GROMACS .gro file of N, CA and C in nm:
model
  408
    1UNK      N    1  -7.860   0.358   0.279
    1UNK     CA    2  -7.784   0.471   0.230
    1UNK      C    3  -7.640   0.460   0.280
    2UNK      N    4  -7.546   0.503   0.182
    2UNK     CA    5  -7.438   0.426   0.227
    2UNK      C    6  -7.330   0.596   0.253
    3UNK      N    7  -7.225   0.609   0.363
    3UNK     CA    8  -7.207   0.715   0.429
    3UNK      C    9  -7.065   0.722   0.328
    4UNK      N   10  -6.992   0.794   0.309
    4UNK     CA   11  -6.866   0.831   0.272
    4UNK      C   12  -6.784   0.960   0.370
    5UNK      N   13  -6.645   0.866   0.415
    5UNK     CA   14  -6.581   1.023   0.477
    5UNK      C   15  -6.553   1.123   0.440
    6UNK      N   16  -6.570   1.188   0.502
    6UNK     CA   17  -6.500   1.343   0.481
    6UNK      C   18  -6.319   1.354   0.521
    7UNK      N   19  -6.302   1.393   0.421
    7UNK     CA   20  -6.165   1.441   0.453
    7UNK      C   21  -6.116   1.623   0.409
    8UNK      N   22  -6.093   1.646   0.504
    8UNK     CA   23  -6.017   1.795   0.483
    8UNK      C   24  -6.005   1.841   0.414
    9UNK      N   25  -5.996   1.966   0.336
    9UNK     CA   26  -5.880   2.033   0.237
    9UNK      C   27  -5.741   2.059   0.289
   10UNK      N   28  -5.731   2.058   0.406
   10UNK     CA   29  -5.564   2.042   0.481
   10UNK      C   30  -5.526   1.912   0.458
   11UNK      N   31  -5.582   1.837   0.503
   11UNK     CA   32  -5.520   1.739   0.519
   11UNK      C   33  -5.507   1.640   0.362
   12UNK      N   34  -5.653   1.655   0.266
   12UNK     CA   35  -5.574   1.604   0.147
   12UNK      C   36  -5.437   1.682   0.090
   13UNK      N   37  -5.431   1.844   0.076
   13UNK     CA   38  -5.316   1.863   0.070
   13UNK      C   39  -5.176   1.828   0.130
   14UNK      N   40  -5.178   1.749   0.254
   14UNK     CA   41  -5.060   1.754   0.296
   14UNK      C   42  -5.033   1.605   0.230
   15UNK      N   43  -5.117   1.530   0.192
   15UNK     CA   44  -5.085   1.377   0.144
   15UNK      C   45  -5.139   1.398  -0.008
   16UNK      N   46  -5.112   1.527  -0.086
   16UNK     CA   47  -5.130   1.518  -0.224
   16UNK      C   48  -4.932   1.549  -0.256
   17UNK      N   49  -4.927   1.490  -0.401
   17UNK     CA   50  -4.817   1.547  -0.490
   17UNK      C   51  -4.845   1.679  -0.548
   18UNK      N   52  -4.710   1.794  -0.518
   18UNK     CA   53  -4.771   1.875  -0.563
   18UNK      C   54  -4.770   1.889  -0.713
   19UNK      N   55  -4.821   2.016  -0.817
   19UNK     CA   56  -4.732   1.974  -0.967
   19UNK      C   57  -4.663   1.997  -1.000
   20UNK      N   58  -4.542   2.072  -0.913
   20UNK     CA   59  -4.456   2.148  -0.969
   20UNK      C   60  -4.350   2.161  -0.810
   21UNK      N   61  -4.230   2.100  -0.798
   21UNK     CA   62  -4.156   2.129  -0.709
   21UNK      C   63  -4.031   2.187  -0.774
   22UNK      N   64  -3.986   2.283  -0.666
   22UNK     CA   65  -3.836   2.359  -0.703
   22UNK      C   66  -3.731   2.290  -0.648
   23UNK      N   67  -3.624   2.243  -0.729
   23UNK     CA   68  -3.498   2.166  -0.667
   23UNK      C   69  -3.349   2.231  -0.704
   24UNK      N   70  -3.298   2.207  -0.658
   24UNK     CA   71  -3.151   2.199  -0.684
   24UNK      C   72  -3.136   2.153  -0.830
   25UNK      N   73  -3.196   2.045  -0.901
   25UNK     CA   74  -3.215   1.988  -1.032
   25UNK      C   75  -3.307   2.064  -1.092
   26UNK      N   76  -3.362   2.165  -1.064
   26UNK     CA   77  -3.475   2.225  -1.166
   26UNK      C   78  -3.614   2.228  -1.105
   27UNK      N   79  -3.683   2.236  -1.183
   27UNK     CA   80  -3.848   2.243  -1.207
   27UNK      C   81  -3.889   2.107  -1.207
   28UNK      N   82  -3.930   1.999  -1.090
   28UNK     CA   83  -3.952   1.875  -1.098
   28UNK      C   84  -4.167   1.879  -1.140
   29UNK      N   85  -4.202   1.866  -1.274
   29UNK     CA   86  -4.365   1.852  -1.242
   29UNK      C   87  -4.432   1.717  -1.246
   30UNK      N   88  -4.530   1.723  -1.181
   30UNK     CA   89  -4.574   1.580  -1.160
   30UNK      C   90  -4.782   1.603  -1.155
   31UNK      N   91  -4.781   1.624  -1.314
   31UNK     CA   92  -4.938   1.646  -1.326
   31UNK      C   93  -4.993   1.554  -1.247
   32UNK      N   94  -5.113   1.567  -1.243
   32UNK     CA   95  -5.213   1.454  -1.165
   32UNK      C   96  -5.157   1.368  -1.083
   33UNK      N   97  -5.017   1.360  -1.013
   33UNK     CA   98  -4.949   1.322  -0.897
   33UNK      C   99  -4.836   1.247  -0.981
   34UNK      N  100  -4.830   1.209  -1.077
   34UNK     CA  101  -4.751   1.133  -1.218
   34UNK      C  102  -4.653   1.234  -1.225
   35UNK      N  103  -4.522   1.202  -1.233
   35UNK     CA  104  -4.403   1.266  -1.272
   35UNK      C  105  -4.388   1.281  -1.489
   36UNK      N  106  -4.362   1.396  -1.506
   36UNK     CA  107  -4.349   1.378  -1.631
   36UNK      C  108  -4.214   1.289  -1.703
   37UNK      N  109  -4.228   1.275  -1.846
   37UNK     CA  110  -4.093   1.177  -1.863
   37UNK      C  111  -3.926   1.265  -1.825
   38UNK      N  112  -3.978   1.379  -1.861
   38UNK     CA  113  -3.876   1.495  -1.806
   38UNK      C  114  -3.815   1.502  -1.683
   39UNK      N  115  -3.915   1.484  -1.585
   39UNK     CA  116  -3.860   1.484  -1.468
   39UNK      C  117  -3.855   1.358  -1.422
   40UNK      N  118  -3.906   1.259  -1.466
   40UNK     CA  119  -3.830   1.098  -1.447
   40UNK      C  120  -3.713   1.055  -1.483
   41UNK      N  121  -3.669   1.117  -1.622
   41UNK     CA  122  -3.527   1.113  -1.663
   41UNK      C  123  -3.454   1.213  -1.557
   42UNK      N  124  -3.468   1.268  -1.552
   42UNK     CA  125  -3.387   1.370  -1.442
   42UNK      C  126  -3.376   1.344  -1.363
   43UNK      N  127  -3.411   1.283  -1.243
   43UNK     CA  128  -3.433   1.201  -1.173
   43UNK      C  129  -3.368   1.100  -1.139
   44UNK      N  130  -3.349   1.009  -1.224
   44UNK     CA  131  -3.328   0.919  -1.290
   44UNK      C  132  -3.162   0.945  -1.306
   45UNK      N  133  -3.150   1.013  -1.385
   45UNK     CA  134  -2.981   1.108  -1.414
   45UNK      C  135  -2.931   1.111  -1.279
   46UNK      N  136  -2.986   1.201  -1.236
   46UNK     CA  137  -2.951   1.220  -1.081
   46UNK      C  138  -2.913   1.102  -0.974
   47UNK      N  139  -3.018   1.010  -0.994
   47UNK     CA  140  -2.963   0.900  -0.908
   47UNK      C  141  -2.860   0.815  -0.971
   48UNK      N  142  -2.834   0.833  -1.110
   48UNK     CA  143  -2.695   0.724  -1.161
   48UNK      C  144  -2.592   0.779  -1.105
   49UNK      N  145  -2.561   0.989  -1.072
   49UNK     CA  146  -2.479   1.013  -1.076
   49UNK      C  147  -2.433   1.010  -0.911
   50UNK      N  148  -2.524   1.000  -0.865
   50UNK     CA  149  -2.529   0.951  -0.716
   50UNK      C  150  -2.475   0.831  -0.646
   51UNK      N  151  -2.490   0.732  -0.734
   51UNK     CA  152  -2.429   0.581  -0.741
   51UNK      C  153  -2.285   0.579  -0.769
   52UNK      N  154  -2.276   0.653  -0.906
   52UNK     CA  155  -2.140   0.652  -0.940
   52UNK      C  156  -2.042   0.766  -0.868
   53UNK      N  157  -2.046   0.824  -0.768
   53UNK     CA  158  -2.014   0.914  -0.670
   53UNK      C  159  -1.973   0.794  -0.546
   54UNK      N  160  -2.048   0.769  -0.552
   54UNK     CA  161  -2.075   0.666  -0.383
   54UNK      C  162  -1.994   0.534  -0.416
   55UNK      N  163  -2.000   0.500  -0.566
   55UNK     CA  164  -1.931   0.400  -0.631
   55UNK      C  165  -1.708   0.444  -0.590
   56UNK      N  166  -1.734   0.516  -0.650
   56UNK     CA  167  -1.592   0.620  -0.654
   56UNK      C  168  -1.552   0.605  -0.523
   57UNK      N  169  -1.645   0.634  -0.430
   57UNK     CA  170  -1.581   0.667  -0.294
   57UNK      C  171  -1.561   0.538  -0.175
   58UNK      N  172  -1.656   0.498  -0.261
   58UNK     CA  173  -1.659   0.320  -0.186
   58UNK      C  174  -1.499   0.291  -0.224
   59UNK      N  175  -1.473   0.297  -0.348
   59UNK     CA  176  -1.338   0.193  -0.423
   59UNK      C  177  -1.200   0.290  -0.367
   60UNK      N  178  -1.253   0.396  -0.339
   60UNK     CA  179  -1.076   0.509  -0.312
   60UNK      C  180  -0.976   0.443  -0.199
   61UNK      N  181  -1.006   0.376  -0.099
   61UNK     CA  182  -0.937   0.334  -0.009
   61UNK      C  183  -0.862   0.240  -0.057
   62UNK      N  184  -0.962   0.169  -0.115
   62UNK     CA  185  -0.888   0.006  -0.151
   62UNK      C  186  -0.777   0.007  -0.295
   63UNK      N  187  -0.841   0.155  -0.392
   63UNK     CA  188  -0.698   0.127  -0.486
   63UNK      C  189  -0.618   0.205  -0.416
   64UNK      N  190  -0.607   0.298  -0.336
   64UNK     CA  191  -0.523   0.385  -0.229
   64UNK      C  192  -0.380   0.274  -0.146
   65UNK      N  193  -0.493   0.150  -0.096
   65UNK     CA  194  -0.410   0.076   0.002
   65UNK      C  195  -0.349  -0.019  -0.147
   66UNK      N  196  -0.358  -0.051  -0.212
   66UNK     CA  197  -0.306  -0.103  -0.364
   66UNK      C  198  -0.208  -0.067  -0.413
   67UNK      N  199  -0.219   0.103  -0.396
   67UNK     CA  200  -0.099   0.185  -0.509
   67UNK      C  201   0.015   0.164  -0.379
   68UNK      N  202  -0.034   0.157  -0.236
   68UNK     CA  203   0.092   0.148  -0.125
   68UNK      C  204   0.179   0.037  -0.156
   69UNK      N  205   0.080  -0.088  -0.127
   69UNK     CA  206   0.150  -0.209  -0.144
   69UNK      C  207   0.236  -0.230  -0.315
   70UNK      N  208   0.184  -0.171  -0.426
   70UNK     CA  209   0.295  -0.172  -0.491
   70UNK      C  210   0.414  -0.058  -0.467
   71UNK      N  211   0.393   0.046  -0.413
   71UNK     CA  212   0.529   0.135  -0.366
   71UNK      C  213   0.617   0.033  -0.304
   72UNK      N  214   0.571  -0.023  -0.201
   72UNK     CA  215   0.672  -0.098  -0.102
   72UNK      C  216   0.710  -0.193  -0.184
   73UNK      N  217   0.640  -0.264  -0.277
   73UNK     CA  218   0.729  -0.371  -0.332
   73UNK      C  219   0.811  -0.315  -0.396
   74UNK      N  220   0.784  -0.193  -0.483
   74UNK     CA  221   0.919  -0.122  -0.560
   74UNK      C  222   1.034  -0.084  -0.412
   75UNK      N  223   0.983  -0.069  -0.331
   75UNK     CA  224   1.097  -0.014  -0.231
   75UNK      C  225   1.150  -0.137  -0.177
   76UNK      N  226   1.139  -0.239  -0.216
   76UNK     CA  227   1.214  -0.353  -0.186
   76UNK      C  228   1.164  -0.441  -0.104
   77UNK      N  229   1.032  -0.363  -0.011
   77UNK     CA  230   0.961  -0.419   0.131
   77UNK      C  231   0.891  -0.541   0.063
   78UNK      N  232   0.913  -0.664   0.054
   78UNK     CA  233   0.821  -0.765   0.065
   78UNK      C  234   0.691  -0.836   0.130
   79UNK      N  235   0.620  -0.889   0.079
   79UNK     CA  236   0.470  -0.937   0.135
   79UNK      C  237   0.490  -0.999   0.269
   80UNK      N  238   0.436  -0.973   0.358
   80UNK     CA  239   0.464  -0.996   0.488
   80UNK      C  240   0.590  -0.937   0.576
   81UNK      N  241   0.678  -0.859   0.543
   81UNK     CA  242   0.752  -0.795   0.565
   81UNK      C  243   0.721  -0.722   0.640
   82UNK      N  244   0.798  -0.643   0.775
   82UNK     CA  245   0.692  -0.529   0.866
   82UNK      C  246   0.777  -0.397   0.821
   83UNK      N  247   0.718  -0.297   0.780
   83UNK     CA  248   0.767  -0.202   0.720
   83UNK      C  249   0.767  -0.052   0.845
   84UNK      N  250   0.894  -0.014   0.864
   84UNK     CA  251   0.888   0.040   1.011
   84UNK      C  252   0.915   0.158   0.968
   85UNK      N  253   0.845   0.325   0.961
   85UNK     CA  254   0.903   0.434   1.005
   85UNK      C  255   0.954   0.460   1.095
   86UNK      N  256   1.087   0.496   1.138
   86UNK     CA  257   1.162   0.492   1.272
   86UNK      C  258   1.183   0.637   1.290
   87UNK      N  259   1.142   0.705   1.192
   87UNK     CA  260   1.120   0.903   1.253
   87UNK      C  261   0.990   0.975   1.161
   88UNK      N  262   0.967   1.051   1.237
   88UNK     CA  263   0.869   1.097   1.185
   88UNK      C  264   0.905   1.178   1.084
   89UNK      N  265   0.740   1.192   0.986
   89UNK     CA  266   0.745   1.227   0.882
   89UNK      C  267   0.806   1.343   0.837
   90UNK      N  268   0.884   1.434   0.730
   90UNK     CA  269   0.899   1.569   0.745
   90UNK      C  270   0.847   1.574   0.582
   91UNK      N  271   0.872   1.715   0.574
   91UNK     CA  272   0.830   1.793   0.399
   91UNK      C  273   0.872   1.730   0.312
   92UNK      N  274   0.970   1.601   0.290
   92UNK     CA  275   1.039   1.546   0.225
   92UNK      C  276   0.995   1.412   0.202
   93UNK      N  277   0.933   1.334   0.309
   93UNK     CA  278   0.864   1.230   0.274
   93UNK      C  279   0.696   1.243   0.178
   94UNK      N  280   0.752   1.137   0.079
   94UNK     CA  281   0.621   1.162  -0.014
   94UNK      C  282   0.502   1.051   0.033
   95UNK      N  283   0.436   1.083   0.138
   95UNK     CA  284   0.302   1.033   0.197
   95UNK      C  285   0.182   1.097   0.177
   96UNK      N  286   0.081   1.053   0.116
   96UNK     CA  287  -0.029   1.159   0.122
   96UNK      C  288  -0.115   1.152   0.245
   97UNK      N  289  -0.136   1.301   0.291
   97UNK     CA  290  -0.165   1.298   0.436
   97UNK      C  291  -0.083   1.215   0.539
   98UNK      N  292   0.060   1.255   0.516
   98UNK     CA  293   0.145   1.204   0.621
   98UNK      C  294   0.083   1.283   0.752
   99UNK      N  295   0.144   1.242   0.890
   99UNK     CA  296   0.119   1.356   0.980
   99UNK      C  297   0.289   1.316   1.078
  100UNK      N  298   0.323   1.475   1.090
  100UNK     CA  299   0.442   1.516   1.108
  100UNK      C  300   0.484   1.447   1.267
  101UNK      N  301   0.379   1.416   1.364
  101UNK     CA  302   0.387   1.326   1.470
  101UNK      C  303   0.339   1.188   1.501
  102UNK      N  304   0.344   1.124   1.412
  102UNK     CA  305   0.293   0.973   1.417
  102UNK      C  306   0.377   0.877   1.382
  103UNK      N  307   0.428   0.789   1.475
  103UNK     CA  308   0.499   0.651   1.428
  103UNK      C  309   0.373   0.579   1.369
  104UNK      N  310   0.449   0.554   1.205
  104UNK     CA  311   0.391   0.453   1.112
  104UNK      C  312   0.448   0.339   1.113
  105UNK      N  313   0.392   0.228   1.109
  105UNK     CA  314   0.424   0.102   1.023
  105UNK      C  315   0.366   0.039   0.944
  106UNK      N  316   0.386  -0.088   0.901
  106UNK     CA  317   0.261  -0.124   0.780
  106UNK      C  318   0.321  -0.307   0.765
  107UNK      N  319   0.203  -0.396   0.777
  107UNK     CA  320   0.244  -0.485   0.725
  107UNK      C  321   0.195  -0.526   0.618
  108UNK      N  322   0.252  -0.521   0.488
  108UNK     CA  323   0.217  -0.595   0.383
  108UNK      C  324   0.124  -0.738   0.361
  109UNK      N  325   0.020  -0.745   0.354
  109UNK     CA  326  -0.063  -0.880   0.362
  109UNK      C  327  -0.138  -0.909   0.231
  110UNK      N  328  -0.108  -0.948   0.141
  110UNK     CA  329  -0.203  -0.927  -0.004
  110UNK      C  330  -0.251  -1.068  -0.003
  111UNK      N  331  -0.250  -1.131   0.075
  111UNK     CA  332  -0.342  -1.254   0.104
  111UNK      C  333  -0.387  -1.304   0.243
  112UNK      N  334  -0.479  -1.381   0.282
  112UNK     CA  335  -0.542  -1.346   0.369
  112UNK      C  336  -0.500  -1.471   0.478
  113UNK      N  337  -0.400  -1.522   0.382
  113UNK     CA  338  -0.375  -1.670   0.431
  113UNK      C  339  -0.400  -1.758   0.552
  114UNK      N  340  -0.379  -1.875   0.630
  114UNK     CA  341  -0.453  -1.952   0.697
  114UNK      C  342  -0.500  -1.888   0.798
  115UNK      N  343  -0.604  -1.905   0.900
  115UNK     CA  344  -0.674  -1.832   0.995
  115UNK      C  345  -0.738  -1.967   1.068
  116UNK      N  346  -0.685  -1.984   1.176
  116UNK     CA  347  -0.765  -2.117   1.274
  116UNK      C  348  -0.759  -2.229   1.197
  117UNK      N  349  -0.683  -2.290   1.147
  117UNK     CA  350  -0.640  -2.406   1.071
  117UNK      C  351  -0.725  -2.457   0.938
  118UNK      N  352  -0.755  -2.302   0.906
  118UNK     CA  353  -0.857  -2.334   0.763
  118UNK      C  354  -0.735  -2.297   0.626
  119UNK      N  355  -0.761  -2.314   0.581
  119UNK     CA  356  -0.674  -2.305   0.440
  119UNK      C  357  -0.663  -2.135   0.392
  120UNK      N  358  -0.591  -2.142   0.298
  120UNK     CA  359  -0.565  -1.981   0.244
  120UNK      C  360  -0.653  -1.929   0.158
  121UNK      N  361  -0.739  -1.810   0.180
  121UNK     CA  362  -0.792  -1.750   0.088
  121UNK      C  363  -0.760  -1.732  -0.043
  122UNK      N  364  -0.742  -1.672  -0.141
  122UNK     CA  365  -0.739  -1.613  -0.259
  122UNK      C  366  -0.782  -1.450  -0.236
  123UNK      N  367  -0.701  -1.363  -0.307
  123UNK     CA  368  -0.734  -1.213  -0.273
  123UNK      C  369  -0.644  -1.158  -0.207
  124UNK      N  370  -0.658  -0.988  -0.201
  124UNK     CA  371  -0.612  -0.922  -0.135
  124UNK      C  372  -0.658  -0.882  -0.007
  125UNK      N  373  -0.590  -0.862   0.128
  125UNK     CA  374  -0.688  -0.862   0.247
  125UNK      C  375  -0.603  -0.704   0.292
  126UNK      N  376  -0.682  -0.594   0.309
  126UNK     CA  377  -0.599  -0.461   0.311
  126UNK      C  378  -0.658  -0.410   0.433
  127UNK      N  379  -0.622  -0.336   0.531
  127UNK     CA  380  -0.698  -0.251   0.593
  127UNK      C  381  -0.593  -0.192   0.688
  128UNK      N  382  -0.644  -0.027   0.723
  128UNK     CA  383  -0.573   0.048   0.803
  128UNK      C  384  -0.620   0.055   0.941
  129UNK      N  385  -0.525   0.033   1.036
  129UNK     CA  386  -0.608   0.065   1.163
  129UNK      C  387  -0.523   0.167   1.260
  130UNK      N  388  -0.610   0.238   1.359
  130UNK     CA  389  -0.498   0.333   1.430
  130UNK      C  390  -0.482   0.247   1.551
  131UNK      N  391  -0.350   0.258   1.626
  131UNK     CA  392  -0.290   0.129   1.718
  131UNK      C  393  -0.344   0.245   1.860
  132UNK      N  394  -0.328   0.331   1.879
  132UNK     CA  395  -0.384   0.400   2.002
  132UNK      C  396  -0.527   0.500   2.001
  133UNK      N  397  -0.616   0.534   2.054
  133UNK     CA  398  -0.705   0.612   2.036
  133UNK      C  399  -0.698   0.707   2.013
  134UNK      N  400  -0.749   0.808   1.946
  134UNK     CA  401  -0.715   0.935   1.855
  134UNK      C  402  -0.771   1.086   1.926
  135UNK      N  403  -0.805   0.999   2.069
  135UNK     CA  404  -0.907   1.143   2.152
  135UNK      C  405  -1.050   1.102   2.157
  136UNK      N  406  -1.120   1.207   2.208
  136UNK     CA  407  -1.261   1.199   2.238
  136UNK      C  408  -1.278   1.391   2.165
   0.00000   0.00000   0.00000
């Protein structure tokens, strides 16, 4: 005679799907633990627009540091050039998110060129860094 376990009514509920969850997106149902095509597309929607959010926010820095390096070339500052604020910012300088006490500079680098006697990349090499610590 062959034995079979017992399992709970608590405990299958806590490891069942329920059929019907309330979201932020709606009425998600999922008969017999199966999501309907309704709420798979939705779902589904939801996570493209999630990607393309995260997509957006991934790329903002890098066309951000892009639209700079062409300002400075219109301002005459050339590629490798060290570009020096020598006073701080006021209401008149057009910086987004300037801050009214910070010496800026910037060196122009749109290539990544030789590094330890290896040859020059191809590309743009961009990045911002702060030169002193910003607090605790």
């Amino acid at each position: 005679m062959q034995r079979t376990a017992q399992i709970s009514p608590g405990t299958m509920e806590s490891i069942s799907t329920p059929e019907r969850v309330e979201t932020h997106l709606g009425t998600l149902e999922f008969p017999l633990g199966v999501p309907t095509e309704e709420t798979a597309n939705r779902l589904y929607d939801h996570v493209d627009h999630v990607r393309a959010v995260s997509a957006f926010l991934d790329a903002y820095s890098g066309v951000s540091l892009w639209a700079a390096r062409r300002g400075f070339l219109e301002a005459g500052v050339q590629d490798h050039d060290v570009l020096l604020f020598s006073e701080f910012m006021d209401p008149k300088t057009f910086v987004l998110t300037g801050n009214a006490d910070t010496v800026y500079f910037s060196l122009p680098r749109p290539d990544r060129g030789p590094r330890g006697g290896g040859s020059a990349a191809p590309g743009p090499l961009f990045s911002q860094r702060h030169v002193v610590p910003l607090g605790r």
